[in-house]
Coordinates of C-alpha atoms and ligand atoms in Angstrom, one line a residue:
M474 CA -79.0 -66.5 -23.3
R475 CA -80.5 -66.6 -26.8
A476 CA -79.6 -63.6 -29.0
V477 CA -82.5 -61.2 -29.6
F478 CA -81.4 -60.8 -33.3
P479 CA -80.6 -64.3 -34.6
T480 CA -77.7 -64.8 -37.0
H481 CA -79.6 -67.5 -38.8
R482 CA -82.2 -65.8 -40.9
P483 CA -83.9 -68.3 -43.3
R484 CA -86.0 -65.4 -44.6
R485 CA -82.9 -64.1 -46.4
L486 CA -83.6 -66.7 -49.0
R487 CA -87.3 -65.8 -49.4
H488 CA -87.1 -62.1 -50.2
S489 CA -87.6 -62.2 -53.9
P490 CA -89.0 -64.5 -56.6
G491 CA -85.5 -64.8 -58.0
I492 CA -83.8 -66.0 -54.8
R493 CA -86.8 -68.3 -54.1
A494 CA -86.4 -69.9 -57.6
L495 CA -82.6 -70.2 -57.0
V496 CA -83.0 -72.3 -53.8
R497 CA -86.2 -74.3 -54.8
E498 CA -85.6 -78.0 -54.3
T499 CA -88.4 -79.5 -56.3
T500 CA -89.5 -78.9 -59.9
L501 CA -92.8 -79.7 -61.6
A502 CA -93.1 -79.9 -65.4
P503 CA -95.6 -81.2 -67.9
N504 CA -93.4 -84.2 -68.7
D505 CA -93.8 -85.3 -65.1
L506 CA -97.5 -85.9 -65.6
V507 CA -99.4 -88.9 -67.0
L508 CA -103.0 -88.5 -67.9
P509 CA -105.5 -91.4 -67.3
L510 CA -108.1 -91.9 -70.0
F511 CA -111.2 -94.1 -70.3
F512 CA -112.0 -95.6 -73.7
S513 CA -115.5 -97.1 -74.4
A514 CA -116.3 -99.7 -77.0
T515 CA -119.8 -98.4 -77.4
L516 CA -119.8 -94.5 -77.0
T517 CA -119.9 -92.3 -80.1
A518 CA -119.4 -89.0 -78.2
P519 CA -117.7 -88.2 -74.9
Q520 CA -119.8 -89.0 -71.8
P521 CA -119.0 -86.9 -68.7
V522 CA -118.3 -88.8 -65.5
R523 CA -120.6 -87.4 -62.8
T524 CA -118.2 -88.0 -59.9
M525 CA -115.2 -86.5 -61.7
P526 CA -116.0 -83.0 -63.1
G527 CA -113.9 -82.4 -66.2
V528 CA -113.4 -86.1 -66.9
S529 CA -115.3 -88.0 -69.7
Q530 CA -115.4 -91.5 -71.0
L531 CA -114.3 -91.3 -74.6
P532 CA -115.1 -93.0 -77.9
V533 CA -112.2 -94.7 -79.5
S534 CA -112.5 -92.2 -82.4
A535 CA -111.2 -89.5 -80.0
A536 CA -107.9 -91.3 -79.4
A537 CA -105.8 -89.7 -82.1
G538 CA -106.9 -86.2 -81.2
V539 CA -106.1 -86.7 -77.5
A540 CA -102.7 -88.1 -78.3
R541 CA -101.9 -85.1 -80.5
E542 CA -103.1 -82.7 -77.7
A543 CA -101.0 -84.6 -75.1
R544 CA -97.9 -84.3 -77.3
A545 CA -98.5 -80.6 -77.9
L546 CA -98.8 -80.0 -74.1
G547 CA -95.6 -82.0 -73.5
L548 CA -97.2 -84.5 -71.2
G549 CA -95.1 -87.4 -69.9
G550 CA -97.6 -89.9 -71.2
L551 CA -101.1 -91.3 -71.1
I552 CA -102.5 -94.4 -69.3
L553 CA -105.5 -96.2 -70.8
F554 CA -108.4 -97.9 -69.2
G555 CA -111.2 -99.7 -71.2
L556 CA -114.9 -100.1 -71.0
P557 CA -115.9 -103.2 -73.0
E558 CA -119.1 -103.9 -74.9
K559 CA -119.8 -106.9 -72.7
K560 CA -118.6 -108.2 -69.4
D561 CA -118.3 -111.9 -68.4
E562 CA -117.2 -114.0 -65.5
R563 CA -113.7 -114.5 -66.9
G564 CA -113.1 -110.9 -68.1
S565 CA -112.6 -112.1 -71.7
G566 CA -112.8 -108.5 -73.0
A567 CA -109.4 -107.8 -71.4
T568 CA -107.7 -110.0 -74.0
D569 CA -109.7 -108.9 -77.1
P570 CA -107.3 -107.3 -79.7
E571 CA -110.3 -105.4 -81.0
G572 CA -111.3 -104.1 -77.5
P573 CA -111.3 -100.3 -76.9
V574 CA -107.8 -100.2 -75.4
P575 CA -105.9 -101.9 -78.2
R576 CA -107.8 -99.9 -80.8
A577 CA -107.1 -96.6 -79.0
I578 CA -103.4 -97.5 -78.6
R579 CA -103.0 -98.2 -82.3
A580 CA -104.7 -94.9 -83.2
M581 CA -102.5 -93.0 -80.7
K582 CA -99.3 -94.6 -81.9
E583 CA -100.2 -93.6 -85.5
A584 CA -101.0 -90.0 -84.5
A585 CA -98.1 -89.4 -82.1
P586 CA -95.5 -92.2 -82.3
D587 CA -93.2 -90.6 -79.7
L588 CA -95.8 -90.2 -77.1
V589 CA -95.5 -92.6 -74.2
V590 CA -98.6 -94.8 -74.1
M591 CA -99.3 -97.0 -71.1
A592 CA -101.9 -99.7 -70.8
D593 CA -103.4 -100.4 -67.4
V594 CA -103.7 -104.2 -67.0
C595 CA -106.5 -105.5 -64.8
V596 CA -109.7 -107.5 -65.3
D597 CA -112.1 -105.5 -63.1
E598 CA -113.4 -103.4 -65.9
Y599 CA -114.1 -106.6 -67.9
T600 CA -115.6 -109.0 -65.3
D601 CA -119.3 -109.0 -64.6
H602 CA -118.6 -109.4 -60.8
G603 CA -116.2 -106.4 -60.9
H604 CA -113.2 -108.1 -59.1
C605 CA -109.6 -107.7 -60.2
G606 CA -109.3 -111.5 -60.8
L607 CA -111.0 -114.7 -61.6
L608 CA -113.1 -116.3 -58.9
K609 CA -113.0 -119.6 -57.1
P610 CA -115.1 -121.0 -54.2
A611 CA -113.7 -119.7 -50.9
R612 CA -112.8 -122.1 -48.1
G613 CA -115.4 -120.6 -45.8
G614 CA -118.2 -120.5 -48.4
G615 CA -118.8 -117.8 -51.1
M616 CA -116.3 -116.9 -53.7
E617 CA -112.8 -115.4 -53.6
V618 CA -110.3 -114.1 -56.2
D619 CA -107.9 -116.9 -57.4
N620 CA -104.4 -115.7 -57.8
D621 CA -102.7 -118.1 -60.2
S622 CA -105.5 -118.5 -62.8
T623 CA -105.7 -114.7 -63.0
L624 CA -102.0 -114.5 -63.9
E625 CA -102.7 -116.2 -67.2
V626 CA -105.3 -113.6 -68.2
L627 CA -103.1 -110.7 -67.1
A628 CA -100.2 -112.1 -69.1
A629 CA -102.4 -112.6 -72.2
A630 CA -103.9 -109.0 -71.9
S631 CA -100.4 -107.5 -71.5
L632 CA -99.3 -109.2 -74.8
V633 CA -102.4 -107.8 -76.6
Y634 CA -101.6 -104.3 -75.4
A635 CA -97.9 -104.6 -76.2
E636 CA -98.7 -105.9 -79.7
A637 CA -101.0 -102.9 -80.2
G638 CA -98.0 -100.7 -79.5
A639 CA -98.1 -99.8 -75.8
D640 CA -94.7 -98.7 -74.5
V641 CA -95.6 -99.5 -70.9
I642 CA -97.6 -102.3 -69.4
A643 CA -99.0 -101.3 -66.0
P644 CA -100.6 -104.1 -63.9
S645 CA -103.0 -102.8 -61.2
D646 CA -104.5 -106.0 -60.0
M647 CA -102.3 -106.8 -57.0
M648 CA -102.0 -110.6 -57.7
D649 CA -98.8 -112.1 -56.4
G650 CA -96.3 -113.0 -59.1
R651 CA -97.9 -111.0 -61.9
V652 CA -94.8 -109.0 -62.8
A653 CA -92.8 -112.2 -63.4
A654 CA -95.7 -113.8 -65.4
I655 CA -96.1 -110.7 -67.6
R656 CA -92.4 -110.3 -68.1
K657 CA -92.1 -114.0 -69.2
A658 CA -95.1 -113.7 -71.6
L659 CA -93.7 -110.5 -73.2
D660 CA -90.2 -111.8 -73.6
G661 CA -91.4 -115.1 -75.0
D662 CA -93.3 -113.3 -77.7
G663 CA -90.7 -110.9 -78.9
R664 CA -92.0 -108.0 -76.8
S665 CA -88.9 -107.6 -74.6
D666 CA -89.0 -103.9 -75.4
A667 CA -92.2 -103.2 -73.5
A668 CA -91.6 -101.9 -70.0
I669 CA -93.5 -102.9 -66.9
L670 CA -94.7 -100.2 -64.5
S671 CA -96.0 -102.2 -61.5
Y672 CA -98.7 -100.8 -59.2
A673 CA -96.4 -102.4 -56.6
V674 CA -97.9 -100.6 -53.6
K675 CA -101.6 -100.3 -54.0
Y676 CA -103.9 -99.8 -51.0
A677 CA -107.5 -100.9 -50.5
S678 CA -108.6 -97.2 -50.6
G679 CA -111.8 -95.3 -50.2
F680 CA -110.3 -92.7 -52.5
Y681 CA -111.0 -94.9 -55.6
G682 CA -114.8 -94.2 -55.3
P683 CA -115.1 -91.8 -58.3
F684 CA -113.0 -94.0 -60.6
R685 CA -115.4 -96.9 -60.1
E686 CA -118.1 -94.9 -61.8
A687 CA -115.6 -93.7 -64.5
A688 CA -114.5 -97.3 -65.3
D689 CA -117.7 -99.0 -64.3
C690 CA -115.8 -101.5 -62.1
A691 CA -117.3 -101.4 -58.6
P692 CA -117.2 -105.0 -57.1
K693 CA -120.6 -106.5 -57.1
F694 CA -120.0 -108.3 -53.8
G695 CA -117.4 -107.9 -51.0
D696 CA -114.5 -105.6 -51.3
R697 CA -110.8 -105.6 -52.5
A698 CA -109.2 -106.0 -49.1
G699 CA -108.3 -109.7 -50.0
Y700 CA -105.8 -108.5 -52.6
Q701 CA -105.1 -104.7 -52.1
M702 CA -103.1 -103.5 -49.1
D703 CA -104.3 -102.5 -45.7
P704 CA -103.9 -98.7 -45.4
A705 CA -102.5 -99.2 -41.9
N706 CA -99.4 -100.9 -43.2
G707 CA -96.1 -99.2 -44.1
R708 CA -93.4 -101.8 -43.9
E709 CA -95.4 -104.1 -46.1
A710 CA -95.1 -101.6 -48.9
L711 CA -91.3 -102.1 -48.9
R712 CA -91.8 -105.9 -49.2
E713 CA -94.2 -105.5 -52.1
A714 CA -91.9 -103.0 -53.9
R715 CA -88.9 -105.4 -53.4
L716 CA -90.7 -108.4 -54.7
D717 CA -91.8 -106.6 -57.8
E718 CA -88.3 -105.3 -58.4
E719 CA -87.0 -108.8 -58.1
E720 CA -89.6 -110.1 -60.5
G721 CA -88.4 -107.6 -63.2
A722 CA -90.5 -104.5 -62.8
D723 CA -88.9 -101.5 -64.7
M724 CA -90.8 -98.9 -62.7
L725 CA -92.7 -98.9 -59.5
M726 CA -95.9 -97.1 -58.4
V727 CA -97.5 -96.1 -55.1
K728 CA -101.2 -95.5 -55.0
P729 CA -103.1 -93.4 -53.8
G730 CA -100.8 -90.3 -53.5
L731 CA -101.6 -87.7 -50.9
P732 CA -102.6 -89.7 -47.9
Y733 CA -99.5 -92.0 -48.5
L734 CA -96.6 -89.6 -48.9
D735 CA -94.7 -91.3 -46.1
V736 CA -94.9 -94.5 -48.1
V737 CA -93.7 -92.7 -51.3
A738 CA -90.7 -91.4 -49.4
A739 CA -89.9 -94.9 -47.9
V740 CA -90.1 -96.7 -51.3
R741 CA -88.0 -93.9 -52.9
A742 CA -85.3 -94.5 -50.3
Q743 CA -85.3 -98.2 -50.9
S744 CA -85.3 -98.5 -54.7
T745 CA -83.4 -96.9 -57.5
L746 CA -86.1 -97.6 -60.0
P747 CA -88.2 -94.8 -61.4
L748 CA -91.2 -94.2 -59.1
G749 CA -94.7 -93.2 -60.2
V750 CA -97.4 -92.0 -57.8
Y751 CA -101.1 -92.2 -58.7
N752 CA -103.0 -89.1 -57.6
V753 CA -106.3 -90.9 -57.6
S754 CA -109.9 -90.1 -58.5
G755 CA -110.9 -89.2 -54.9
E756 CA -108.0 -86.8 -54.5
Y757 CA -109.1 -85.2 -57.7
A758 CA -112.7 -85.0 -56.8
M759 CA -112.0 -83.4 -53.4
I760 CA -110.1 -80.5 -55.0
K761 CA -112.7 -80.1 -57.7
A762 CA -115.6 -80.1 -55.2
A763 CA -113.9 -77.7 -52.8
A764 CA -113.0 -75.3 -55.7
R765 CA -116.5 -75.5 -57.1
E766 CA -117.8 -74.4 -53.7
G767 CA -115.4 -71.5 -53.7
M768 CA -113.6 -73.0 -50.7
I769 CA -110.1 -73.2 -52.2
D770 CA -108.2 -71.9 -55.2
E771 CA -108.1 -74.8 -57.7
K772 CA -104.9 -73.8 -59.5
R773 CA -102.9 -73.2 -56.3
A774 CA -104.2 -76.4 -54.6
V775 CA -103.5 -78.6 -57.7
L776 CA -99.9 -77.3 -58.3
E777 CA -99.1 -77.5 -54.5
A778 CA -100.4 -81.1 -54.3
L779 CA -98.5 -82.2 -57.4
T780 CA -95.3 -80.5 -56.2
C781 CA -95.6 -82.1 -52.8
I782 CA -96.0 -85.6 -54.4
R783 CA -92.8 -84.9 -56.3
R784 CA -91.0 -83.7 -53.1
A785 CA -91.9 -86.9 -51.4
G786 CA -90.0 -88.8 -54.1
A787 CA -92.2 -89.3 -57.2
D788 CA -90.5 -89.1 -60.6
F789 CA -93.8 -88.9 -62.3
I790 CA -97.5 -88.6 -61.3
L791 CA -100.6 -90.1 -62.8
T792 CA -103.2 -87.4 -62.4
Y793 CA -106.6 -86.3 -63.9
H794 CA -105.3 -82.7 -63.4
A795 CA -102.5 -83.3 -66.0
V796 CA -104.0 -81.2 -68.8
D797 CA -104.9 -78.2 -66.6
A798 CA -101.6 -78.4 -64.8
A799 CA -99.6 -78.6 -68.0
K800 CA -101.4 -75.5 -69.3
W801 CA -100.8 -73.6 -66.0
L802 CA -97.1 -74.6 -66.0
G803 CA -96.9 -73.3 -69.6
Ligands
PBG1214 C1 -108.2 -101.3 -60.8 C2 -107.9 -99.8 -60.7 C3 -108.5 -98.9 -59.8 C4 -107.9 -97.7 -60.0 C5 -107.0 -97.8 -61.0 N1 -107.0 -99.2 -61.4 C6 -109.7 -99.1 -59.0 C7 -109.7 -100.1 -57.9 O1 -108.7 -100.7 -57.6 O2 -110.8 -100.2 -57.3 C8 -108.3 -96.4 -59.3 C9 -107.8 -95.2 -59.9 C10 -108.4 -93.9 -59.3 O3 -109.2 -94.0 -58.3 O4 -108.2 -92.9 -59.9 N2 -108.1 -101.7 -62.2

């Protein structure tokens, strides 16, 4: 018979804030958070993004101030995306040393040299068709993304960002072999100090919707299922992570975050590399919209979501909530 008064009473460790703090397994601090930013070549004032309340596209002139604020808040770092003046078929803007991203990196490194600055590497913000690679005619008619010619553009863009002073190069394109190609280009050009954070496990997700307005990069035809991963696949994530590790990635990322915490935990168990998780635009927009409608408490929901991403195994989190969360964490 089971005892009426159990000996095991987990509630003993929940009685006071002090004992709860003592046995807490997971911490969340400002330096675990990386803030994504969108720099425009043409804006002269911040332009709010309709789908992401609280997020704006920024002029390059704002870069130094944002870097100083991020350092004062103790953020783990920033990750930069660019909106070029012109787009073309080959995404030439991605390799322009005078593009918005290299200019913002230089300003940030001057204003806050110790702040970790990451550059997202992809061509979708720079191509007129909005795909993450260069196109070639597809076997069955139409066009498709060509893996190997895209690698050259990604490597060239990575060098431009590293030369501008980026500490971390973060390829988000999902081409095969890009980590090796980027590592080779950086090492060959005296940039062996630049680290690679690979978006190793990136799913073809509906949760990127709001970002595509922020970065003006929605594909003009088709979708990204030919290069991003199928949300139904878990084991494949371990293969992708292993390949990028073998190619020389210094850090790995899983993206999106909240619907994929099982994948985060699995990659964490497989690899000893630092692991980032991208709490993407759709995850951000859902909390913002629900909070605006009075349906949830924004601060509680944000801190819970970020803590749970850490619990699943993330060392750091890329999140649009970074500034608010850092302020709440004090
Ligand atoms: C592609 C890229 C995307 C995001 C980051 N890098 C969009 C996509 O793959 O369509 C999404 C980030 C987010 O939703 O917050 N360069």
